[in-house]
PDB file of N, CA, C and O in Angstrom:
ATOM      1  N   MET A   1     130.848 121.577  53.079  1.00  0.00           N
ATOM      2  CA  MET A   1     131.033 121.233  54.478  1.00  0.00           C
ATOM      3  C   MET A   1     131.680 122.420  55.193  1.00  0.00           C
ATOM      4  O   MET A   1     132.642 122.990  54.713  1.00  0.00           O
ATOM      5  N   MET A   2     131.153 122.756  56.330  1.00  0.00           N
ATOM      6  CA  MET A   2     131.719 123.823  57.141  1.00  0.00           C
ATOM      7  C   MET A   2     132.810 123.259  58.040  1.00  0.00           C
ATOM      8  O   MET A   2     132.650 122.176  58.608  1.00  0.00           O
ATOM      9  N   ARG A   3     133.918 123.974  58.170  1.00  0.00           N
ATOM     10  CA  ARG A   3     135.013 123.558  59.038  1.00  0.00           C
ATOM     11  C   ARG A   3     135.013 124.431  60.280  1.00  0.00           C
ATOM     12  O   ARG A   3     134.802 125.642  60.202  1.00  0.00           O
ATOM     13  N   MET A   4     135.266 123.814  61.437  1.00  0.00           N
ATOM     14  CA  MET A   4     135.275 124.552  62.690  1.00  0.00           C
ATOM     15  C   MET A   4     136.428 124.083  63.571  1.00  0.00           C
ATOM     16  O   MET A   4     136.648 122.886  63.719  1.00  0.00           O
ATOM     17  N   ILE A   5     137.143 125.036  64.121  1.00  0.00           N
ATOM     18  CA  ILE A   5     138.170 124.748  65.113  1.00  0.00           C
ATOM     19  C   ILE A   5     137.677 125.299  66.441  1.00  0.00           C
ATOM     20  O   ILE A   5     137.286 126.470  66.528  1.00  0.00           O
ATOM     21  N   VAL A   6     137.680 124.456  67.461  1.00  0.00           N
ATOM     22  CA  VAL A   6     137.334 124.887  68.810  1.00  0.00           C
ATOM     23  C   VAL A   6     138.651 124.924  69.591  1.00  0.00           C
ATOM     24  O   VAL A   6     139.322 123.900  69.719  1.00  0.00           O
ATOM     25  N   ALA A   7     139.019 126.102  70.070  1.00  0.00           N
ATOM     26  CA  ALA A   7     140.250 126.273  70.853  1.00  0.00           C
ATOM     27  C   ALA A   7     139.860 126.641  72.276  1.00  0.00           C
ATOM     28  O   ALA A   7     139.096 127.583  72.494  1.00  0.00           O
ATOM     29  N   THR A   8     140.364 125.895  73.244  1.00  0.00           N
ATOM     30  CA  THR A   8     139.972 126.098  74.633  1.00  0.00           C
ATOM     31  C   THR A   8     141.101 125.735  75.589  1.00  0.00           C
ATOM     32  O   THR A   8     142.001 124.970  75.233  1.00  0.00           O
ATOM     33  N   SER A   9     141.036 126.277  76.776  1.00  0.00           N
ATOM     34  CA  SER A   9     142.035 125.922  77.787  1.00  0.00           C
ATOM     35  C   SER A   9     141.588 124.713  78.603  1.00  0.00           C
ATOM     36  O   SER A   9     142.385 124.129  79.329  1.00  0.00           O
ATOM     37  N   GLN A  10     140.304 124.318  78.485  1.00  0.00           N
ATOM     38  CA  GLN A  10     139.777 123.164  79.220  1.00  0.00           C
ATOM     39  C   GLN A  10     138.791 122.404  78.343  1.00  0.00           C
ATOM     40  O   GLN A  10     137.934 123.010  77.700  1.00  0.00           O
ATOM     41  N   TYR A  11     138.919 121.089  78.350  1.00  0.00           N
ATOM     42  CA  TYR A  11     137.978 120.250  77.607  1.00  0.00           C
ATOM     43  C   TYR A  11     137.891 118.901  78.301  1.00  0.00           C
ATOM     44  O   TYR A  11     138.820 118.466  78.976  1.00  0.00           O
ATOM     45  N   ALA A  12     136.776 118.239  78.115  1.00  0.00           N
ATOM     46  CA  ALA A  12     136.557 116.923  78.706  1.00  0.00           C
ATOM     47  C   ALA A  12     137.726 115.987  78.392  1.00  0.00           C
ATOM     48  O   ALA A  12     138.380 116.168  77.369  1.00  0.00           O
ATOM     49  N   PRO A  13     138.021 115.073  79.230  1.00  0.00           N
ATOM     50  CA  PRO A  13     137.282 114.594  80.383  1.00  0.00           C
ATOM     51  C   PRO A  13     137.570 115.354  81.680  1.00  0.00           C
ATOM     52  O   PRO A  13     137.247 114.867  82.768  1.00  0.00           O
ATOM     53  N   GLU A  14     138.165 116.531  81.588  1.00  0.00           N
ATOM     54  CA  GLU A  14     138.379 117.322  82.792  1.00  0.00           C
ATOM     55  C   GLU A  14     137.038 117.663  83.419  1.00  0.00           C
ATOM     56  O   GLU A  14     136.018 117.704  82.751  1.00  0.00           O
ATOM     57  N   VAL A  15     137.030 117.926  84.714  1.00  0.00           N
ATOM     58  CA  VAL A  15     135.817 118.202  85.463  1.00  0.00           C
ATOM     59  C   VAL A  15     135.563 119.705  85.474  1.00  0.00           C
ATOM     60  O   VAL A  15     136.495 120.494  85.564  1.00  0.00           O
ATOM     61  N   GLY A  16     134.314 120.094  85.349  1.00  0.00           N
ATOM     62  CA  GLY A  16     133.958 121.502  85.460  1.00  0.00           C
ATOM     63  C   GLY A  16     132.937 121.910  84.424  1.00  0.00           C
ATOM     64  O   GLY A  16     132.630 121.168  83.486  1.00  0.00           O
ATOM     65  N   GLY A  17     132.417 123.109  84.593  1.00  0.00           N
ATOM     66  CA  GLY A  17     131.357 123.598  83.724  1.00  0.00           C
ATOM     67  C   GLY A  17     131.792 123.839  82.293  1.00  0.00           C
ATOM     68  O   GLY A  17     131.086 123.482  81.351  1.00  0.00           O
ATOM     69  N   VAL A  18     132.959 124.468  82.101  1.00  0.00           N
ATOM     70  CA  VAL A  18     133.435 124.760  80.742  1.00  0.00           C
ATOM     71  C   VAL A  18     133.714 123.469  79.974  1.00  0.00           C
ATOM     72  O   VAL A  18     133.220 123.296  78.849  1.00  0.00           O
ATOM     73  N   PRO A  19     134.472 122.517  80.531  1.00  0.00           N
ATOM     74  CA  PRO A  19     134.688 121.267  79.794  1.00  0.00           C
ATOM     75  C   PRO A  19     133.383 120.530  79.479  1.00  0.00           C
ATOM     76  O   PRO A  19     133.214 119.989  78.393  1.00  0.00           O
ATOM     77  N   ARG A  20     132.454 120.534  80.408  1.00  0.00           N
ATOM     78  CA  ARG A  20     131.171 119.850  80.198  1.00  0.00           C
ATOM     79  C   ARG A  20     130.362 120.534  79.093  1.00  0.00           C
ATOM     80  O   ARG A  20     129.798 119.877  78.219  1.00  0.00           O
ATOM     81  N   LEU A  21     130.303 121.859  79.118  1.00  0.00           N
ATOM     82  CA  LEU A  21     129.565 122.597  78.098  1.00  0.00           C
ATOM     83  C   LEU A  21     130.154 122.376  76.708  1.00  0.00           C
ATOM     84  O   LEU A  21     129.432 122.115  75.743  1.00  0.00           O
ATOM     85  N   LEU A  22     131.480 122.451  76.598  1.00  0.00           N
ATOM     86  CA  LEU A  22     132.121 122.257  75.301  1.00  0.00           C
ATOM     87  C   LEU A  22     131.974 120.821  74.800  1.00  0.00           C
ATOM     88  O   LEU A  22     131.816 120.590  73.602  1.00  0.00           O
ATOM     89  N   ALA A  23     132.021 119.863  75.701  1.00  0.00           N
ATOM     90  CA  ALA A  23     131.818 118.465  75.300  1.00  0.00           C
ATOM     91  C   ALA A  23     130.398 118.283  74.754  1.00  0.00           C
ATOM     92  O   ALA A  23     130.193 117.613  73.738  1.00  0.00           O
ATOM     93  N   TYR A  24     129.423 118.883  75.407  1.00  0.00           N
ATOM     94  CA  TYR A  24     128.041 118.807  74.929  1.00  0.00           C
ATOM     95  C   TYR A  24     127.921 119.457  73.548  1.00  0.00           C
ATOM     96  O   TYR A  24     127.327 118.893  72.630  1.00  0.00           O
ATOM     97  N   PHE A  25     128.496 120.633  73.407  1.00  0.00           N
ATOM     98  CA  PHE A  25     128.451 121.349  72.131  1.00  0.00           C
ATOM     99  C   PHE A  25     129.071 120.526  71.008  1.00  0.00           C
ATOM    100  O   PHE A  25     128.489 120.374  69.938  1.00  0.00           O
ATOM    101  N   THR A  26     130.260 119.970  71.236  1.00  0.00           N
ATOM    102  CA  THR A  26     130.946 119.225  70.177  1.00  0.00           C
ATOM    103  C   THR A  26     130.245 117.902  69.865  1.00  0.00           C
ATOM    104  O   THR A  26     130.223 117.477  68.719  1.00  0.00           O
ATOM    105  N   ARG A  27     129.670 117.249  70.863  1.00  0.00           N
ATOM    106  CA  ARG A  27     128.946 115.997  70.614  1.00  0.00           C
ATOM    107  C   ARG A  27     127.693 116.222  69.784  1.00  0.00           C
ATOM    108  O   ARG A  27     127.237 115.317  69.104  1.00  0.00           O
ATOM    109  N   HIS A  28     127.117 117.412  69.865  1.00  0.00           N
ATOM    110  CA  HIS A  28     125.859 117.686  69.176  1.00  0.00           C
ATOM    111  C   HIS A  28     126.013 118.554  67.932  1.00  0.00           C
ATOM    112  O   HIS A  28     125.035 119.064  67.406  1.00  0.00           O
ATOM    113  N   CYS A  29     127.234 118.709  67.453  1.00  0.00           N
ATOM    114  CA  CYS A  29     127.446 119.437  66.195  1.00  0.00           C
ATOM    115  C   CYS A  29     126.850 118.620  65.048  1.00  0.00           C
ATOM    116  O   CYS A  29     126.942 117.392  65.045  1.00  0.00           O
ATOM    117  N   PRO A  30     126.269 119.286  64.074  1.00  0.00           N
ATOM    118  CA  PRO A  30     125.733 118.555  62.924  1.00  0.00           C
ATOM    119  C   PRO A  30     126.842 117.816  62.175  1.00  0.00           C
ATOM    120  O   PRO A  30     128.001 118.237  62.189  1.00  0.00           O
ATOM    121  N   SER A  31     126.490 116.743  61.525  1.00  0.00           N
ATOM    122  CA  SER A  31     127.483 115.965  60.779  1.00  0.00           C
ATOM    123  C   SER A  31     128.051 116.741  59.596  1.00  0.00           C
ATOM    124  O   SER A  31     129.083 116.360  59.040  1.00  0.00           O
ATOM    125  N   SER A  32     127.409 117.835  59.226  1.00  0.00           N
ATOM    126  CA  SER A  32     127.917 118.665  58.127  1.00  0.00           C
ATOM    127  C   SER A  32     129.076 119.567  58.571  1.00  0.00           C
ATOM    128  O   SER A  32     129.639 120.280  57.760  1.00  0.00           O
ATOM    129  N   VAL A  33     129.425 119.512  59.853  1.00  0.00           N
ATOM    130  CA  VAL A  33     130.525 120.319  60.385  1.00  0.00           C
ATOM    131  C   VAL A  33     131.755 119.437  60.558  1.00  0.00           C
ATOM    132  O   VAL A  33     131.712 118.407  61.220  1.00  0.00           O
ATOM    133  N   SER A  34     132.851 119.849  59.947  1.00  0.00           N
ATOM    134  CA  SER A  34     134.137 119.177  60.142  1.00  0.00           C
ATOM    135  C   SER A  34     134.820 119.862  61.332  1.00  0.00           C
ATOM    136  O   SER A  34     135.244 121.006  61.238  1.00  0.00           O
ATOM    137  N   LEU A  35     134.897 119.151  62.434  1.00  0.00           N
ATOM    138  CA  LEU A  35     135.336 119.728  63.702  1.00  0.00           C
ATOM    139  C   LEU A  35     136.750 119.289  64.052  1.00  0.00           C
ATOM    140  O   LEU A  35     137.117 118.123  63.859  1.00  0.00           O
ATOM    141  N   HIS A  36     137.538 120.212  64.576  1.00  0.00           N
ATOM    142  CA  HIS A  36     138.869 119.923  65.111  1.00  0.00           C
ATOM    143  C   HIS A  36     138.969 120.662  66.435  1.00  0.00           C
ATOM    144  O   HIS A  36     138.624 121.841  66.504  1.00  0.00           O
ATOM    145  N   LEU A  37     139.410 119.985  67.480  1.00  0.00           N
ATOM    146  CA  LEU A  37     139.479 120.599  68.795  1.00  0.00           C
ATOM    147  C   LEU A  37     140.930 120.759  69.230  1.00  0.00           C
ATOM    148  O   LEU A  37     141.736 119.847  69.079  1.00  0.00           O
ATOM    149  N   LEU A  38     141.241 121.918  69.763  1.00  0.00           N
ATOM    150  CA  LEU A  38     142.570 122.242  70.270  1.00  0.00           C
ATOM    151  C   LEU A  38     142.414 122.663  71.719  1.00  0.00           C
ATOM    152  O   LEU A  38     141.638 123.572  72.022  1.00  0.00           O
ATOM    153  N   SER A  39     143.099 121.975  72.629  1.00  0.00           N
ATOM    154  CA  SER A  39     142.958 122.271  74.054  1.00  0.00           C
ATOM    155  C   SER A  39     144.309 122.223  74.747  1.00  0.00           C
ATOM    156  O   SER A  39     145.220 121.509  74.325  1.00  0.00           O
ATOM    157  N   VAL A  40     144.408 122.971  75.823  1.00  0.00           N
ATOM    158  CA  VAL A  40     145.613 122.937  76.656  1.00  0.00           C
ATOM    159  C   VAL A  40     145.589 121.644  77.462  1.00  0.00           C
ATOM    160  O   VAL A  40     144.563 121.248  78.008  1.00  0.00           O
ATOM    161  N   GLN A  41     146.712 120.989  77.543  1.00  0.00           N
ATOM    162  CA  GLN A  41     146.830 119.733  78.297  1.00  0.00           C
ATOM    163  C   GLN A  41     147.064 120.066  79.762  1.00  0.00           C
ATOM    164  O   GLN A  41     148.146 120.470  80.150  1.00  0.00           O
ATOM    165  N   GLN A  42     146.030 119.895  80.573  1.00  0.00           N
ATOM    166  CA  GLN A  42     146.097 120.208  82.000  1.00  0.00           C
ATOM    167  C   GLN A  42     146.584 119.017  82.836  1.00  0.00           C
ATOM    168  O   GLN A  42     147.050 119.189  83.952  1.00  0.00           O
ATOM    169  N   GLN A  43     146.432 117.814  82.293  1.00  0.00           N
ATOM    170  CA  GLN A  43     146.750 116.570  83.004  1.00  0.00           C
ATOM    171  C   GLN A  43     147.804 115.787  82.220  1.00  0.00           C
ATOM    172  O   GLN A  43     148.065 116.094  81.062  1.00  0.00           O
ATOM    173  N   PRO A  44     148.379 114.727  82.814  1.00  0.00           N
ATOM    174  CA  PRO A  44     149.302 113.870  82.063  1.00  0.00           C
ATOM    175  C   PRO A  44     148.607 113.263  80.832  1.00  0.00           C
ATOM    176  O   PRO A  44     147.389 113.055  80.824  1.00  0.00           O
ATOM    177  N   THR A  45     149.373 112.971  79.809  1.00  0.00           N
ATOM    178  CA  THR A  45     148.853 112.459  78.543  1.00  0.00           C
ATOM    179  C   THR A  45     147.938 111.253  78.726  1.00  0.00           C
ATOM    180  O   THR A  45     146.895 111.155  78.084  1.00  0.00           O
ATOM    181  N   ALA A  46     148.287 110.336  79.605  1.00  0.00           N
ATOM    182  CA  ALA A  46     147.498 109.119  79.818  1.00  0.00           C
ATOM    183  C   ALA A  46     146.068 109.423  80.261  1.00  0.00           C
ATOM    184  O   ALA A  46     145.151 108.654  79.983  1.00  0.00           O
ATOM    185  N   PHE A  47     145.863 110.538  80.930  1.00  0.00           N
ATOM    186  CA  PHE A  47     144.537 110.936  81.399  1.00  0.00           C
ATOM    187  C   PHE A  47     143.558 111.106  80.242  1.00  0.00           C
ATOM    188  O   PHE A  47     142.373 110.840  80.376  1.00  0.00           O
ATOM    189  N   TYR A  48     144.039 111.533  79.090  1.00  0.00           N
ATOM    190  CA  TYR A  48     143.189 111.858  77.950  1.00  0.00           C
ATOM    191  C   TYR A  48     143.089 110.745  76.896  1.00  0.00           C
ATOM    192  O   TYR A  48     142.212 110.806  76.040  1.00  0.00           O
ATOM    193  N   GLN A  49     143.967 109.786  76.917  1.00  0.00           N
ATOM    194  CA  GLN A  49     144.097 108.831  75.813  1.00  0.00           C
ATOM    195  C   GLN A  49     142.800 108.126  75.433  1.00  0.00           C
ATOM    196  O   GLN A  49     142.426 108.107  74.260  1.00  0.00           O
ATOM    197  N   THR A  50     142.099 107.539  76.366  1.00  0.00           N
ATOM    198  CA  THR A  50     140.878 106.794  76.060  1.00  0.00           C
ATOM    199  C   THR A  50     139.796 107.722  75.520  1.00  0.00           C
ATOM    200  O   THR A  50     139.143 107.419  74.516  1.00  0.00           O
ATOM    201  N   TYR A  51     139.622 108.872  76.167  1.00  0.00           N
ATOM    202  CA  TYR A  51     138.599 109.827  75.748  1.00  0.00           C
ATOM    203  C   TYR A  51     138.876 110.336  74.338  1.00  0.00           C
ATOM    204  O   TYR A  51     137.992 110.349  73.484  1.00  0.00           O
ATOM    205  N   ASP A  52     140.102 110.764  74.104  1.00  0.00           N
ATOM    206  CA  ASP A  52     140.458 111.332  72.805  1.00  0.00           C
ATOM    207  C   ASP A  52     140.373 110.299  71.686  1.00  0.00           C
ATOM    208  O   ASP A  52     139.951 110.617  70.572  1.00  0.00           O
ATOM    209  N   ALA A  53     140.747 109.063  71.968  1.00  0.00           N
ATOM    210  CA  ALA A  53     140.697 108.010  70.947  1.00  0.00           C
ATOM    211  C   ALA A  53     139.259 107.705  70.526  1.00  0.00           C
ATOM    212  O   ALA A  53     139.012 107.333  69.380  1.00  0.00           O
ATOM    213  N   ALA A  54     138.300 107.876  71.428  1.00  0.00           N
ATOM    214  CA  ALA A  54     136.899 107.577  71.129  1.00  0.00           C
ATOM    215  C   ALA A  54     136.171 108.758  70.476  1.00  0.00           C
ATOM    216  O   ALA A  54     135.060 108.582  69.982  1.00  0.00           O
ATOM    217  N   ALA A  55     136.779 109.922  70.450  1.00  0.00           N
ATOM    218  CA  ALA A  55     136.123 111.107  69.887  1.00  0.00           C
ATOM    219  C   ALA A  55     135.946 110.962  68.375  1.00  0.00           C
ATOM    220  O   ALA A  55     136.836 110.448  67.691  1.00  0.00           O
ATOM    221  N   PRO A  56     134.825 111.432  67.843  1.00  0.00           N
ATOM    222  CA  PRO A  56     134.585 111.331  66.404  1.00  0.00           C
ATOM    223  C   PRO A  56     135.243 112.450  65.594  1.00  0.00           C
ATOM    224  O   PRO A  56     134.955 112.618  64.423  1.00  0.00           O
ATOM    225  N   PHE A  57     136.142 113.195  66.218  1.00  0.00           N
ATOM    226  CA  PHE A  57     136.867 114.294  65.571  1.00  0.00           C
ATOM    227  C   PHE A  57     138.244 114.369  66.207  1.00  0.00           C
ATOM    228  O   PHE A  57     138.452 113.871  67.318  1.00  0.00           O
ATOM    229  N   PRO A  58     139.214 114.980  65.529  1.00  0.00           N
ATOM    230  CA  PRO A  58     140.557 115.072  66.091  1.00  0.00           C
ATOM    231  C   PRO A  58     140.604 116.010  67.297  1.00  0.00           C
ATOM    232  O   PRO A  58     139.992 117.076  67.286  1.00  0.00           O
ATOM    233  N   ILE A  59     141.322 115.568  68.322  1.00  0.00           N
ATOM    234  CA  ILE A  59     141.571 116.401  69.495  1.00  0.00           C
ATOM    235  C   ILE A  59     143.083 116.523  69.638  1.00  0.00           C
ATOM    236  O   ILE A  59     143.786 115.515  69.713  1.00  0.00           O
ATOM    237  N   GLU A  60     143.548 117.744  69.657  1.00  0.00           N
ATOM    238  CA  GLU A  60     144.977 118.007  69.813  1.00  0.00           C
ATOM    239  C   GLU A  60     145.173 118.703  71.165  1.00  0.00           C
ATOM    240  O   GLU A  60     144.562 119.725  71.438  1.00  0.00           O
ATOM    241  N   ARG A  61     146.017 118.135  71.998  1.00  0.00           N
ATOM    242  CA  ARG A  61     146.317 118.716  73.312  1.00  0.00           C
ATOM    243  C   ARG A  61     147.714 119.318  73.246  1.00  0.00           C
ATOM    244  O   ARG A  61     148.665 118.677  72.802  1.00  0.00           O
ATOM    245  N   ILE A  62     147.831 120.549  73.683  1.00  0.00           N
ATOM    246  CA  ILE A  62     149.141 121.216  73.672  1.00  0.00           C
ATOM    247  C   ILE A  62     149.555 121.507  75.109  1.00  0.00           C
ATOM    248  O   ILE A  62     148.732 121.802  75.968  1.00  0.00           O
ATOM    249  N   ALA A  63     150.843 121.415  75.360  1.00  0.00           N
ATOM    250  CA  ALA A  63     151.386 121.682  76.692  1.00  0.00           C
ATOM    251  C   ALA A  63     151.214 123.155  77.033  1.00  0.00           C
ATOM    252  O   ALA A  63     151.358 124.017  76.159  1.00  0.00           O
ATOM    253  N   PRO A  64     150.909 123.454  78.299  1.00  0.00           N
ATOM    254  CA  PRO A  64     150.790 124.859  78.677  1.00  0.00           C
ATOM    255  C   PRO A  64     152.146 125.557  78.593  1.00  0.00           C
ATOM    256  O   PRO A  64     153.189 124.941  78.824  1.00  0.00           O
ATOM    257  N   ARG A  65     152.100 126.791  78.242  1.00  0.00           N
ATOM    258  CA  ARG A  65     153.339 127.572  78.139  1.00  0.00           C
ATOM    259  C   ARG A  65     153.735 128.064  79.527  1.00  0.00           C
ATOM    260  O   ARG A  65     152.921 128.590  80.270  1.00  0.00           O
ATOM    261  N   ARG A  66     154.946 127.840  79.875  1.00  0.00           N
ATOM    262  CA  ARG A  66     155.470 128.273  81.175  1.00  0.00           C
ATOM    263  C   ARG A  66     156.298 129.522  80.986  1.00  0.00           C
ATOM    264  O   ARG A  66     157.149 129.587  80.101  1.00  0.00           O
ATOM    265  N   ALA A  67     156.059 130.519  81.820  1.00  0.00           N
ATOM    266  CA  ALA A  67     156.817 131.772  81.697  1.00  0.00           C
ATOM    267  C   ALA A  67     158.134 131.699  82.427  1.00  0.00           C
ATOM    268  O   ALA A  67     158.380 130.945  83.280  1.00  0.00           O
TER     269      ALA A  67
END
């Protein structure tokens, strides 16, 4: 089994081209790929809960780093 980590600053359910493209890519990965997604949390945690719970792979949201 191949393992893949997708790291991004934007991911669905956020609106925009990058989140939409990555959501399409991850939904259509072959079942032989063990996928883990890492994304920056752009919205409050509650915004992502339903979407992330329904995902067939782990999604980890990390808080943005403030300078």
